[in-house]
Each structure stands twice: as structure tokens, then as C-alpha cells.
GROMACS .gro file of C-alpha atoms in nm:
model
  249
    1MET     CA    1  -0.014  -0.023   0.024
    2VAL     CA    2   0.129   0.380  -0.089
    3ASN     CA    3  -0.018   0.724   0.056
    4ALA     CA    4  -0.055   0.990  -0.273
    5LEU     CA    5   0.024   1.308  -0.164
    6ILE     CA    6  -0.162   1.592  -0.480
    7LEU     CA    7   0.037   1.944  -0.556
    8ALA     CA    8  -0.253   2.196  -0.553
    9GLY     CA    9  -0.087   2.449  -0.485
   10GLY     CA   10   0.044   2.783  -0.733
   11GLU     CA   11  -0.201   3.009  -0.952
   12LYS     CA   12  -0.171   3.000  -1.283
   13GLU     CA   13  -0.401   3.276  -1.443
   14GLN     CA   14  -0.360   3.242  -1.821
   15ILE     CA   15  -0.456   2.924  -1.802
   16GLY     CA   16  -0.873   2.921  -1.673
   17LEU     CA   17  -1.031   3.229  -1.688
   18GLU     CA   18  -1.313   3.093  -1.446
   19THR     CA   19  -1.008   3.051  -1.095
   20ASN     CA   20  -0.660   3.139  -1.041
   21VAL     CA   21  -0.564   2.821  -0.942
   22LYS     CA   22  -0.531   2.577  -1.120
   23ALA     CA   23  -0.616   2.219  -0.967
   24LEU     CA   24  -0.951   2.461  -1.000
   25ILE     CA   25  -0.972   2.509  -1.301
   26LYS     CA   26  -1.298   2.335  -1.442
   27ILE     CA   27  -1.338   2.107  -1.692
   28ASN     CA   28  -1.706   1.901  -1.723
   29GLU     CA   29  -1.762   2.174  -1.445
   30ARG     CA   30  -1.546   1.987  -1.287
   31PRO     CA   31  -1.258   2.035  -1.092
   32MET     CA   32  -0.951   1.925  -1.286
   33VAL     CA   33  -0.777   1.819  -0.909
   34GLU     CA   34  -1.072   1.557  -0.880
   35TYR     CA   35  -1.021   1.356  -1.198
   36VAL     CA   36  -0.700   1.276  -1.016
   37ILE     CA   37  -0.800   1.241  -0.720
   38HIS     CA   38  -1.159   1.039  -0.885
   39ALA     CA   39  -0.765   0.733  -1.077
   40LEU     CA   40  -0.630   0.718  -0.725
   41GLN     CA   41  -0.908   0.629  -0.560
   42LYS     CA   42  -1.015   0.377  -0.791
   43CYS     CA   43  -0.636   0.237  -0.746
   44GLU     CA   44  -0.651  -0.041  -0.438
   45LEU     CA   45  -0.345  -0.015  -0.397
   46VAL     CA   46  -0.359   0.363  -0.238
   47ASP     CA   47  -0.434   0.408   0.115
   48LYS     CA   48  -0.520   0.756   0.228
   49ILE     CA   49  -0.477   1.020  -0.019
   50GLY     CA   50  -0.380   1.514   0.083
   51ILE     CA   51  -0.323   1.735  -0.060
   52ILE     CA   52  -0.173   2.062  -0.013
   53GLY     CA   53  -0.246   2.416  -0.127
   54SER     CA   54  -0.498   2.695  -0.099
   55HIS     CA   55  -0.736   2.481   0.219
   56GLU     CA   56  -0.947   2.680   0.252
   57LYS     CA   57  -1.091   2.704  -0.231
   58LEU     CA   58  -1.018   2.360  -0.227
   59ARG     CA   59  -1.195   2.244   0.035
   60HIS     CA   60  -1.454   2.475  -0.108
   61GLU     CA   61  -1.373   2.231  -0.407
   62ILE     CA   62  -1.363   1.920  -0.358
   63GLY     CA   63  -1.512   1.901   0.042
   64ASN     CA   64  -1.442   1.569   0.176
   65GLN     CA   65  -1.297   1.334  -0.091
   66VAL     CA   66  -0.985   1.343   0.046
   67ASP     CA   67  -0.896   1.261   0.415
   68TYR     CA   68  -0.610   1.553   0.419
   69ILE     CA   69  -0.598   1.922   0.287
   70ILE     CA   70  -0.366   2.074   0.391
   71GLU     CA   71  -0.194   2.438   0.387
   72GLY     CA   72   0.032   2.422   0.160
   73LYS     CA   73   0.406   2.664   0.265
   74GLY     CA   74   0.551   2.766   0.006
   75SER     CA   75   0.777   2.611  -0.232
   76ILE     CA   76   0.755   2.278  -0.384
   77ILE     CA   77   1.025   2.092  -0.180
   78GLN     CA   78   0.870   2.250   0.130
   79ASN     CA   79   0.541   2.111   0.055
   80VAL     CA   80   0.616   1.789   0.035
   81VAL     CA   81   0.793   1.831   0.363
   82GLU     CA   82   0.409   1.968   0.471
   83GLY     CA   83   0.241   1.664   0.321
   84VAL     CA   84   0.457   1.405   0.452
   85LYS     CA   85   0.439   1.532   0.776
   86HIS     CA   86   0.124   1.472   0.738
   87MET     CA   87   0.076   1.114   0.561
   88GLY     CA   88   0.311   0.946   0.824
   89ILE     CA   89   0.651   0.688   0.725
   90GLU     CA   90   0.439   0.381   0.710
   91HIS     CA   91   0.356   0.365   0.312
   92PRO     CA   92   0.568   0.472   0.099
   93VAL     CA   93   0.411   0.882  -0.070
   94LEU     CA   94   0.312   0.875  -0.442
   95ILE     CA   95   0.377   1.246  -0.481
   96CYS     CA   96   0.141   1.384  -0.812
   97THR     CA   97   0.132   1.677  -0.915
   98SER     CA   98  -0.288   1.783  -0.943
   99ASP     CA   99  -0.307   1.865  -1.313
  100ILE     CA  100  -0.271   1.603  -1.478
  101PRO     CA  101  -0.637   1.523  -1.516
  102MET     CA  102  -0.604   1.222  -1.834
  103LEU     CA  103  -0.461   1.044  -1.523
  104THR     CA  104  -0.592   0.675  -1.516
  105ASP     CA  105  -0.640   0.362  -1.216
  106GLN     CA  106  -0.433   0.207  -1.491
  107ALA     CA  107  -0.124   0.415  -1.515
  108ILE     CA  108  -0.116   0.434  -1.066
  109ARG     CA  109  -0.074   0.023  -1.035
  110ASP     CA  110   0.162  -0.059  -1.323
  111PHE     CA  111   0.327   0.222  -1.140
  112ILE     CA  112   0.278   0.132  -0.823
  113ASN     CA  113   0.371  -0.230  -0.864
  114ARG     CA  114   0.674  -0.148  -1.116
  115SER     CA  115   0.807   0.114  -0.754
  116MET     CA  116   0.793  -0.217  -0.541
  117ASP     CA  117   0.898  -0.414  -0.732
  118ALA     CA  118   1.230  -0.184  -0.812
  119ASN     CA  119   1.307  -0.201  -0.432
  120ALA     CA  120   1.407   0.145  -0.493
  121GLU     CA  121   1.418   0.512  -0.290
  122LEU     CA  122   1.306   0.745  -0.563
  123CYS     CA  123   1.120   0.571  -0.871
  124TYR     CA  124   1.044   0.792  -1.150
  125PRO     CA  125   0.806   0.716  -1.444
  126ILE     CA  126   0.905   0.887  -1.869
  127VAL     CA  127   0.774   0.838  -2.162
  128GLU     CA  128   0.890   0.726  -2.475
  129LYS     CA  129   0.787   1.038  -2.786
  130GLU     CA  130   0.683   0.765  -2.969
  131ALA     CA  131   0.425   0.622  -2.752
  132ASN     CA  132   0.302   0.972  -2.589
  133GLU     CA  133   0.217   1.092  -3.013
  134LYS     CA  134   0.027   0.794  -3.062
  135LYS     CA  135  -0.187   0.818  -2.799
  136TYR     CA  136  -0.192   1.189  -2.745
  137PRO     CA  137  -0.185   1.296  -3.090
  138GLY     CA  138  -0.096   1.670  -3.147
  139ILE     CA  139  -0.073   1.704  -2.784
  140GLU     CA  140   0.273   1.971  -2.703
  141ARG     CA  141   0.567   1.791  -2.530
  142THR     CA  142   0.896   1.910  -2.427
  143TYR     CA  143   1.152   1.577  -2.493
  144VAL     CA  144   1.495   1.509  -2.357
  145THR     CA  145   1.630   1.273  -2.625
  146ILE     CA  146   1.978   0.959  -2.491
  147LYS     CA  147   2.118   0.707  -2.601
  148ASP     CA  148   1.798   0.517  -2.449
  149GLY     CA  149   1.579   0.714  -2.718
  150THR     CA  150   1.313   1.066  -2.671
  151PHE     CA  151   1.112   1.087  -2.382
  152THR     CA  152   0.904   1.314  -2.138
  153GLY     CA  153   0.912   1.348  -1.823
  154GLY     CA  154   0.589   1.190  -1.586
  155ASN     CA  155   0.429   1.475  -1.312
  156ILE     CA  156   0.393   1.139  -1.061
  157PHE     CA  157   0.710   1.014  -0.798
  158PHE     CA  158   0.740   0.656  -0.521
  159ILE     CA  159   0.948   0.778  -0.243
  160LYS     CA  160   1.067   0.585   0.009
  161PRO     CA  161   0.965   0.857   0.306
  162GLN     CA  162   1.230   0.853   0.478
  163ILE     CA  163   1.405   1.000   0.217
  164ILE     CA  164   1.228   1.299   0.232
  165GLU     CA  165   1.376   1.517   0.584
  166THR     CA  166   1.730   1.513   0.396
  167CYS     CA  167   1.720   1.513   0.051
  168SER     CA  168   1.496   1.835   0.101
  169LYS     CA  169   1.779   2.058   0.065
  170LYS     CA  170   1.962   1.930  -0.204
  171ALA     CA  171   1.604   1.977  -0.424
  172GLU     CA  172   1.647   2.267  -0.346
  173GLU     CA  173   1.909   2.333  -0.389
  174LEU     CA  174   1.923   2.188  -0.767
  175ILE     CA  175   1.519   2.391  -0.840
  176ALA     CA  176   1.725   2.777  -0.812
  177GLN     CA  177   2.004   2.585  -0.952
  178ARG     CA  178   1.787   2.475  -1.251
  179LYS     CA  179   1.831   2.848  -1.524
  180ASN     CA  180   2.159   2.856  -1.424
  181VAL     CA  181   2.420   2.625  -1.658
  182ILE     CA  182   2.751   2.701  -1.412
  183LYS     CA  183   2.539   2.618  -1.145
  184MET     CA  184   2.414   2.330  -1.296
  185ALA     CA  185   2.691   2.204  -1.399
  186ARG     CA  186   2.912   2.171  -1.059
  187THR     CA  187   2.646   2.004  -0.899
  188LEU     CA  188   2.573   1.721  -1.196
  189GLY     CA  189   2.935   1.759  -1.346
  190LEU     CA  190   3.071   1.840  -1.672
  191ARG     CA  191   3.052   1.406  -1.806
  192ILE     CA  192   2.629   1.474  -1.767
  193LEU     CA  193   2.647   1.745  -1.957
  194CYS     CA  194   2.838   1.626  -2.214
  195LEU     CA  195   2.742   1.299  -2.236
  196LEU     CA  196   2.370   1.466  -2.276
  197LEU     CA  197   2.411   1.734  -2.560
  198LEU     CA  198   2.581   1.502  -2.711
  199LYS     CA  199   2.265   1.229  -2.680
  200ARG     CA  200   2.533   0.945  -2.535
  201LEU     CA  201   2.443   0.984  -2.179
  202THR     CA  202   2.217   0.658  -2.160
  203ILE     CA  203   1.913   0.667  -1.818
  204ALA     CA  204   2.195   0.451  -1.620
  205HIS     CA  205   2.403   0.722  -1.592
  206THR     CA  206   2.087   0.940  -1.447
  207GLU     CA  207   1.986   0.652  -1.181
  208LYS     CA  208   2.362   0.675  -1.133
  209LYS     CA  209   2.407   1.003  -1.076
  210VAL     CA  210   2.086   1.087  -0.932
  211SER     CA  211   2.192   0.856  -0.652
  212GLU     CA  212   2.485   1.042  -0.536
  213ILE     CA  213   2.410   1.338  -0.547
  214PHE     CA  214   2.073   1.262  -0.299
  215ASN     CA  215   2.251   0.932  -0.146
  216ILE     CA  216   1.954   0.668  -0.277
  217SER     CA  217   1.845   0.404  -0.494
  218ALA     CA  218   1.696   0.653  -0.709
  219ILE     CA  219   1.501   0.473  -1.058
  220ALA     CA  220   1.387   0.587  -1.364
  221ILE     CA  221   1.043   0.369  -1.499
  222ILE     CA  222   0.968   0.375  -1.822
  223SER     CA  223   0.624   0.391  -1.865
  224ASP     CA  224   0.367   0.249  -2.142
  225TYR     CA  225   0.064   0.495  -1.955
  226PRO     CA  226   0.196   0.819  -2.171
  227GLU     CA  227  -0.123   0.974  -1.929
  228ILE     CA  228   0.115   1.037  -1.649
  229ALA     CA  229   0.359   1.269  -1.880
  230ASN     CA  230   0.078   1.493  -2.021
  231ASP     CA  231  -0.045   1.838  -1.726
  232VAL     CA  232  -0.176   2.103  -1.804
  233ASP     CA  233   0.068   2.440  -1.857
  234LYS     CA  234  -0.050   2.599  -2.017
  235ALA     CA  235  -0.408   2.716  -2.234
  236SER     CA  236  -0.339   2.484  -2.563
  237HIS     CA  237  -0.292   2.179  -2.295
  238LEU     CA  238  -0.595   2.236  -2.101
  239LYS     CA  239  -0.853   2.267  -2.462
  240TYR     CA  240  -0.624   1.957  -2.572
  241VAL     CA  241  -0.774   1.815  -2.267
  242ARG     CA  242  -1.145   1.930  -2.219
  243ASN     CA  243  -1.153   1.719  -2.537
  244GLN     CA  244  -1.047   1.411  -2.497
  245LEU     CA  245  -1.247   1.428  -2.129
  246LYS     CA  246  -1.562   1.618  -2.326
  247ASN     CA  247  -1.739   1.195  -2.302
  248LYS     CA  248  -1.577   1.202  -1.913
  249LYS     CA  249  -1.804   1.236  -1.603
   0.00000   0.00000   0.00000
């Protein structure tokens, strides 16, 4: 069993006109985050579900559909730490963003089972470009080409909660460095960046480096479920998703 924590902080005025809370943008007259909640509820491997963001706004829109509604504390990493404190450490934690409304219980079940089998402290899904474009033709995504193929990243993580506190500081540093190539090079190492630029980087290289940086065991899982990777991050995404889900209640 795992507990699930949905990250529902942040404001995106440019995406939805009816609300500046991204998680509460309406799709078929339902808040976007409800689709994520219901997919998690349908998966028998998920125990408790928590959501972190604006307590007042979330409570008003989703009521008692989750076990915990937690007031957001600031950054994504701070919210993860705060959420895990509420969820406890007896089960691994599945961390999801609130903006993946095409998520299904099948995708969640597959990722949890494969993460459990991997027996790693951190698991992250990636999806091949070909698989994503086959299921969702025309959708806009950012891809990275490495030696193993061309992939886009998922929007959920499988984490052993015991590592959260020790990894949070380094994670904050990496996020702060993401737009500074020199600082990122110091952290990741010139070899990793060169391999990436030359398209010779492998999944194994990346797993090893992440494991070294955080002093944990980290594994990338190639998911066969593209819905796990398609978040709503711009107006074109919202239009696409609304069309995909127009008949789903």
C-alpha cells in the first residue's frame, strides 16, 4: 500500500479564466484535481489521499473527497515535506501534481507495482515520445533525447518517506540552479552535461548521478501509460484535455 499526496499549490491566471488556482480549473464543470483524486481512489493500492494547497479554496471545491487537506507552506519541496509529515512514514508516498486529469487507475497501479518491485527509494516515470504521440497525437510536450531514446517526464513520484528530510535541501538547491548552466554543471558534473549534449547520456548514467547527489537509490521507470506525463501547463494543453475528457463524467 502507498499513501498519495497531491500538490495543488500555485496560481496560473493565464490558463483558466474562472480561477487563478490551477488545480480548480474546470473540465466538464468539475475541478481538474477531481480527476486525479478519482483515479487514485479507484486504485486499490492507494490507502490515504492528501492534498496540499490553499485549504480554504480546496475545501470549498472538493469537500471531503480526500483524507487530508493541508495548507501549503511555500515551495514545492516545502509542501512535499509538510505533506509527508501529515501522511506519516508507515507507507511509501506517491506524489502527484494536480494537473494530470487524464491520469487513470491503471497507470497508477502499473507505476506503483513496478516501483515496489524496483525496491528503490525514489522512482520516477518517463514516457517514450513515440508512445505519447501515438496515444495523444498533436499534444505539445517537451522531450529530451538520450542514447536510450527520446522521452518526456512524468508528473508523479514514488518516494520512501524516510528520505524526504535529508533530500529536501539538495532538491531546493537544484531547483534554484535550474536556469544557471554553470551552477548546474558544478552539481551534475561536466561529463553528464557533455553526454546529454552529445545524445550519449543513458538512463543508467542519470540514475547513478541522481543516486549519488542525494545519497539514495533512484530508478527511472519507462511507463507505457502516457497519461502519467501530460500535465496542463498552458492554454493549448487545457483545450486538448477538455476535448479528450468531454465525454468523461
